[in-house]
CSV table of C-alpha atoms in Angstrom, one decimal:
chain,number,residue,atom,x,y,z
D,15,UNK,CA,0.0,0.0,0.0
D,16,UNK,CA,1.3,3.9,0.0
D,17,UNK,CA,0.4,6.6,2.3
D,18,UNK,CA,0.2,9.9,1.5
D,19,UNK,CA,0.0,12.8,3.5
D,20,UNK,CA,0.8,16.7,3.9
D,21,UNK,CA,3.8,18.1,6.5
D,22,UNK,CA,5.6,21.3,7.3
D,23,UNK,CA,9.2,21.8,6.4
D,24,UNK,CA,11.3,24.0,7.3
D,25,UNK,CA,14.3,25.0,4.5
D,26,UNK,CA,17.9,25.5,5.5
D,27,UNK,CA,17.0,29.9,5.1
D,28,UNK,CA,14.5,29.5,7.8
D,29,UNK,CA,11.4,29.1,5.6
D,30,UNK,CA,8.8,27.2,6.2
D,31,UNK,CA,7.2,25.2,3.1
D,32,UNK,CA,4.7,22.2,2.8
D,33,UNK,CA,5.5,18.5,1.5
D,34,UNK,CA,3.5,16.0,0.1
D,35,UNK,CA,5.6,12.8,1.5
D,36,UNK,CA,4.5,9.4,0.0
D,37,UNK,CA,5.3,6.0,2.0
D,38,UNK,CA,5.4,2.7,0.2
D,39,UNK,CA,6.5,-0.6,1.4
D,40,UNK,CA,9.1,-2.4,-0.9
D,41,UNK,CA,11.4,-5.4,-1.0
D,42,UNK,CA,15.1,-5.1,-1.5
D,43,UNK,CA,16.8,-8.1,-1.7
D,44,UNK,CA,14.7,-10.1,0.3
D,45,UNK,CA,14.7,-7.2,3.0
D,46,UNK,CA,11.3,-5.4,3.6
D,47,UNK,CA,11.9,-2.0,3.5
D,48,UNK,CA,9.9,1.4,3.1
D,49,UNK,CA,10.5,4.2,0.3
D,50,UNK,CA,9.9,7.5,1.3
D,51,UNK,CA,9.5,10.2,-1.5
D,52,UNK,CA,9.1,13.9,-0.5
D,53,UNK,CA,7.3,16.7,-3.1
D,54,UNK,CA,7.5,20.4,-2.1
D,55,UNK,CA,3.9,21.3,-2.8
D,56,UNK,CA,4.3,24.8,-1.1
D,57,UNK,CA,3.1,26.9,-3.9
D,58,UNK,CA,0.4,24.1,-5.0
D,59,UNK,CA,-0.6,24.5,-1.6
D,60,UNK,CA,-0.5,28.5,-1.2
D,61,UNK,CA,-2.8,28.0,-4.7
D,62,UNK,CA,-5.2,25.8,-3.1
D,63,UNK,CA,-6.0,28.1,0.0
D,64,UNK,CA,-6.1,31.0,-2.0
D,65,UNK,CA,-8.7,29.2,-4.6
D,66,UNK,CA,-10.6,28.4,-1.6
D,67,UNK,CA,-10.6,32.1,-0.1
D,68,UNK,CA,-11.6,32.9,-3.1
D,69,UNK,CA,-14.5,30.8,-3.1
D,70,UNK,CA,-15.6,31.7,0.0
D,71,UNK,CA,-15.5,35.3,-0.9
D,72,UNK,CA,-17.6,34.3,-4.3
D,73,UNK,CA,-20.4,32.3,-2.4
D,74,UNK,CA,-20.6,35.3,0.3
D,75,UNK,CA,-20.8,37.8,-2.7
D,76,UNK,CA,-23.7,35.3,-3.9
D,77,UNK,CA,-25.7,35.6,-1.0
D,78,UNK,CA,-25.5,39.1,-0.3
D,79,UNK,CA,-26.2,39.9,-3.9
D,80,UNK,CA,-29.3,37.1,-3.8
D,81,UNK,CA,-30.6,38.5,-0.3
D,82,UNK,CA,-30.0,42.4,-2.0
D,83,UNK,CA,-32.4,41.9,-5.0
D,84,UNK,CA,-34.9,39.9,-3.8
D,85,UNK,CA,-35.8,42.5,-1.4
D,86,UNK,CA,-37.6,45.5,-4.0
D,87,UNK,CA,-39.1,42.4,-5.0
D,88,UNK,CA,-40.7,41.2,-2.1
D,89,UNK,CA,-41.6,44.9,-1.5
D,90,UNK,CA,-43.3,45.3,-5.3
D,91,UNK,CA,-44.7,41.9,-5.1
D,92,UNK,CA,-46.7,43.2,-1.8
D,93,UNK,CA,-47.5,46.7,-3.0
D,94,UNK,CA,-48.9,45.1,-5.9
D,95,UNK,CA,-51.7,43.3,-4.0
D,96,UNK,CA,-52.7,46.3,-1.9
D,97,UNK,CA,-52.9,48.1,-5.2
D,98,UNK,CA,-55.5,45.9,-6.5
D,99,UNK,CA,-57.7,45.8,-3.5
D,100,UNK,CA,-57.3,49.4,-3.2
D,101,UNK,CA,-57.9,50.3,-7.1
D,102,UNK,CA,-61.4,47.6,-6.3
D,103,UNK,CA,-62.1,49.7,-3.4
D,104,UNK,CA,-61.5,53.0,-5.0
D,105,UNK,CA,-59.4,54.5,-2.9
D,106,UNK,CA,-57.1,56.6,-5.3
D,107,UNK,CA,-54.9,58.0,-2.1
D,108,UNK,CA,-53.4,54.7,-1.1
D,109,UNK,CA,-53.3,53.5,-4.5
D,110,UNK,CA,-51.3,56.6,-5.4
D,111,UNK,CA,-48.7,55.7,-2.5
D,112,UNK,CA,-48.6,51.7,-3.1
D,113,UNK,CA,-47.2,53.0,-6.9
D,114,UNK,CA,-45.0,55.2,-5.2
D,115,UNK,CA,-43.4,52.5,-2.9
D,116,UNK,CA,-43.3,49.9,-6.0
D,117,UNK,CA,-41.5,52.4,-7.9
D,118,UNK,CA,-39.4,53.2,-5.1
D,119,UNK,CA,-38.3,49.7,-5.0
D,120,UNK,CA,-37.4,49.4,-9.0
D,121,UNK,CA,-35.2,52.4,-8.5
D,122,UNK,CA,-33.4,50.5,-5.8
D,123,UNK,CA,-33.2,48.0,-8.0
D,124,UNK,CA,-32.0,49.1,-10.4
D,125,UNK,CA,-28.8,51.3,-8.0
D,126,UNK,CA,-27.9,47.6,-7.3
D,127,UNK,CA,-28.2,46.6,-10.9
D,128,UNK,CA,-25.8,49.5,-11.6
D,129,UNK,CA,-23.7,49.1,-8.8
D,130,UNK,CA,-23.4,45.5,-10.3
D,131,UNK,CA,-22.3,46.7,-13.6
D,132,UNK,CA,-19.6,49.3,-12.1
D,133,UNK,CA,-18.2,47.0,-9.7
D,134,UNK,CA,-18.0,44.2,-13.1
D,135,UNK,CA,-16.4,47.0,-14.9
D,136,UNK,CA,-13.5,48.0,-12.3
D,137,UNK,CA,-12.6,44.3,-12.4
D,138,UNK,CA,-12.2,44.6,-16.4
D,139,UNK,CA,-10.2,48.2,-16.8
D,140,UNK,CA,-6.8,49.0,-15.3
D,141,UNK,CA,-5.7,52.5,-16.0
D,142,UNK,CA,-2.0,53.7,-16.3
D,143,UNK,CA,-0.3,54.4,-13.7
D,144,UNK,CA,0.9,58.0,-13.6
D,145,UNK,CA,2.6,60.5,-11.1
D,146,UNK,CA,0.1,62.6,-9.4
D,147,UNK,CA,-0.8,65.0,-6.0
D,148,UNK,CA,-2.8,63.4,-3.6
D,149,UNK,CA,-4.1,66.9,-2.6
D,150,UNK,CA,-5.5,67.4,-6.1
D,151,UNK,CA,-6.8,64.4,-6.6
D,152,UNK,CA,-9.2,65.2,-3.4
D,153,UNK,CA,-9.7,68.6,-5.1
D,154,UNK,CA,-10.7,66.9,-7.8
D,155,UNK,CA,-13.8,64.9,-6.0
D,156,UNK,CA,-14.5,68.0,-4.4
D,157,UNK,CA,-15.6,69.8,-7.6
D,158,UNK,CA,-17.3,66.7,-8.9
D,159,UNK,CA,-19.4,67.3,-5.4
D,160,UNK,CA,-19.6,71.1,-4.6
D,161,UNK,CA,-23.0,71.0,-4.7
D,162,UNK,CA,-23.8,68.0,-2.6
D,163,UNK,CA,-21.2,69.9,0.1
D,164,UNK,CA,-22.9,73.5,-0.6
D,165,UNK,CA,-26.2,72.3,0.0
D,166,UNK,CA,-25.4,70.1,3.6
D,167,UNK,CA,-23.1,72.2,4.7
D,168,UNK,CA,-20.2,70.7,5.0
D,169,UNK,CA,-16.9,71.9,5.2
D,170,UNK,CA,-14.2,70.3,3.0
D,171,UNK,CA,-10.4,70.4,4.6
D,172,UNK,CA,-7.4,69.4,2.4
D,173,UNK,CA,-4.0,69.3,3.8
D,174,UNK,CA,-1.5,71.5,2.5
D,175,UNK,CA,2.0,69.8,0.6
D,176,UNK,CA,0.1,66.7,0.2
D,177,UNK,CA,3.0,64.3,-1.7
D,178,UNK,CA,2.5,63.2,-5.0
D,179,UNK,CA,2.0,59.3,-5.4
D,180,UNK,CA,2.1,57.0,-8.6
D,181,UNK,CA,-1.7,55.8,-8.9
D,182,UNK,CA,-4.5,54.7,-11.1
D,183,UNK,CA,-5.5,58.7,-11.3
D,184,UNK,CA,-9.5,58.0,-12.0
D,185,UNK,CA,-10.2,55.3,-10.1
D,186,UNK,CA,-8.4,57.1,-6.9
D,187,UNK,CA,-10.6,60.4,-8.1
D,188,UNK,CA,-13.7,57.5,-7.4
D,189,UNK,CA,-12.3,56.8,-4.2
D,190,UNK,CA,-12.4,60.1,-2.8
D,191,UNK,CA,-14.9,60.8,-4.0
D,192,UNK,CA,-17.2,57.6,-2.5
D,193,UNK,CA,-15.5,58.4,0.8
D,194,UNK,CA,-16.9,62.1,0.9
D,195,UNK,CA,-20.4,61.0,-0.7
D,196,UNK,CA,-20.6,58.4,2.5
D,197,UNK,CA,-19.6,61.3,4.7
D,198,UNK,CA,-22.0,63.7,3.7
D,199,UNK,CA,-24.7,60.9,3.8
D,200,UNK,CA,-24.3,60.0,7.1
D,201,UNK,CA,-23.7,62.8,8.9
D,202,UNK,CA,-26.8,62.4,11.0
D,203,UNK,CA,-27.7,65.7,12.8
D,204,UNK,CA,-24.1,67.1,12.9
D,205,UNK,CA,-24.9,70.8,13.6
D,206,UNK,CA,-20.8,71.7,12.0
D,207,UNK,CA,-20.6,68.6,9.3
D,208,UNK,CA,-16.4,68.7,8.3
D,209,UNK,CA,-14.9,66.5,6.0
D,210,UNK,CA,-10.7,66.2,6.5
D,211,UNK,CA,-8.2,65.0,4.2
D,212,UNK,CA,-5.0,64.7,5.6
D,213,UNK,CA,-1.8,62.4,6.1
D,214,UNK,CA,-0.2,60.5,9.0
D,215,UNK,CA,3.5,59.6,9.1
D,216,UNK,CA,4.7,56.9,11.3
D,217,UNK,CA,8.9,55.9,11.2
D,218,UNK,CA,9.2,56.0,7.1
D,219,UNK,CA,5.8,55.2,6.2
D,220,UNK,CA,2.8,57.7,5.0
D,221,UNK,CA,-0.7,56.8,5.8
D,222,UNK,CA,-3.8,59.0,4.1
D,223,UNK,CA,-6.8,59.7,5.7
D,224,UNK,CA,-10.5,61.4,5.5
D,225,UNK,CA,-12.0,61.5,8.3
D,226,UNK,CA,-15.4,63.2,9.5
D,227,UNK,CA,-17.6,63.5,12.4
D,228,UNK,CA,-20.7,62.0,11.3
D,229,UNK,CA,-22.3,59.2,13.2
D,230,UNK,CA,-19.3,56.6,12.4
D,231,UNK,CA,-19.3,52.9,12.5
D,232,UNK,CA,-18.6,51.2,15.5
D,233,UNK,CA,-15.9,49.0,16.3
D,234,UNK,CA,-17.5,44.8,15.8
D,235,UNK,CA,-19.1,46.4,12.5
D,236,UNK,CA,-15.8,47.2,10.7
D,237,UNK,CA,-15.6,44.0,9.0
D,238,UNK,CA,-18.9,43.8,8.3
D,239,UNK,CA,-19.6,47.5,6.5
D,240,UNK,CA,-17.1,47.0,3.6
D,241,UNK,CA,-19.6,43.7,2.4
D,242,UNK,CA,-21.0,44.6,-1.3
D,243,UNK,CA,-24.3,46.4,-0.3
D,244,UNK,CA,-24.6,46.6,3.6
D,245,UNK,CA,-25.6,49.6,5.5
D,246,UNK,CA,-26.0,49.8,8.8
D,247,UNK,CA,-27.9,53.2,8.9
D,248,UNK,CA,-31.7,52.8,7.9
């Protein structure tokens, strides 16, 4: 018979790696003995966990994209059976609102549908890099968004001598600007909404930030908030 099975290693540098050792009884001059045969299967094994990540990412992202759409359907399924009663009982008021919530639920709809199509597209297209200012990059989303910002009230804070960086230039623009659009929706009842945009150095490292004081996302839901779709705010 031959046994197979998986075992750390660890390499004369100090690496670890993974082996695939095979044991198989054989007979060498009338002497029973055993062959041992050792693969290094690390990177067939680094494959096979990543595949597998990457599966269980796919079948979350299956779920919540299942559980997303079915729910303007549910709600226009419903709306359209209290519009028929209501059109049989004449009573044009709530049959004015039941089309209002079924149409409020295609429009959802179809942001996920959208939201579907964008995120299918960012997968497919890779820009250039190119050298370019973090500072006006922001400045950039800003003007895409003045209006938004004019009408709530918020104020908008760059940091000065921003350094420039070698990036994807749009899909950084779409960054920012997703990060202020999420600020300025849930700022809650901020009386002085502020956005800032700013940097962090720690030893030789530089960290960018935007940061606001909205309502924020506490601490267990970090994880959680960056799934496709979820919001925790009603």
């Amino acid at each position: 018979f031959i046994r197979e099975f998986k075992a750390k290693f660890r390499r004369s540098s100090g690496e670890t790696g993974v082996a695939l050792i095979s044991v198989a009884p054989i007979i060498v001059d009338s002497e029973a003995c055993v062959l041992y045969t050792l693969y290094d299967i690390t990177k067939i094994d680094e494959l096979l966990v990543e595949l597998q990540n990457k599966n269980n990412e796919l079948e979350s992202f299956t779920y919540t994209v299942s559980h997303d759409l079915k729910a303007p359907l549910i709600t226009i399924g419903g709306f359209v059976g209290y519009l028929e009663k209501d059109i049989v009982n004449g009573n044009a008021d709530k049959a004015k609102k039941d089309v209002q919530r079924i149409m409020d639920a295609v429009v959802k709809m179809q942001r996920l549908l959208n939201e579907l199509l964008e995120l299918s597209r960012i997968g497919r297209f890779i820009n250039k890099p190119e050298i370019a200012n973090i500072g006006d990059l922001a400045r950039e989303a800003v003007r895409a968004l003045h209006k938004q910002l004019t009408t709530n009230k918020v104020t908008l804070t760059i940091e000065n001598d921003l350094p420039n960086v070698e990036v994807d230039r749009h899909r950084l623009i779409e960054v920012f600007q997703n990060l202020f659009e999420n600020a300025i929706k849930f700022m809650g009842e901020q009386p002085n909404p502020e956005i800032k945009v700013g940097l962090h150095r720690r030893n030789d490292e530089k960290f960018f930030f935007v940061c606001d004081n909205g309502i924020g996302i506490e601490s267990q839901y970090h994880e959680r908030i960056f799934g496709l779709f979820n919001k925790l705010d009603a």
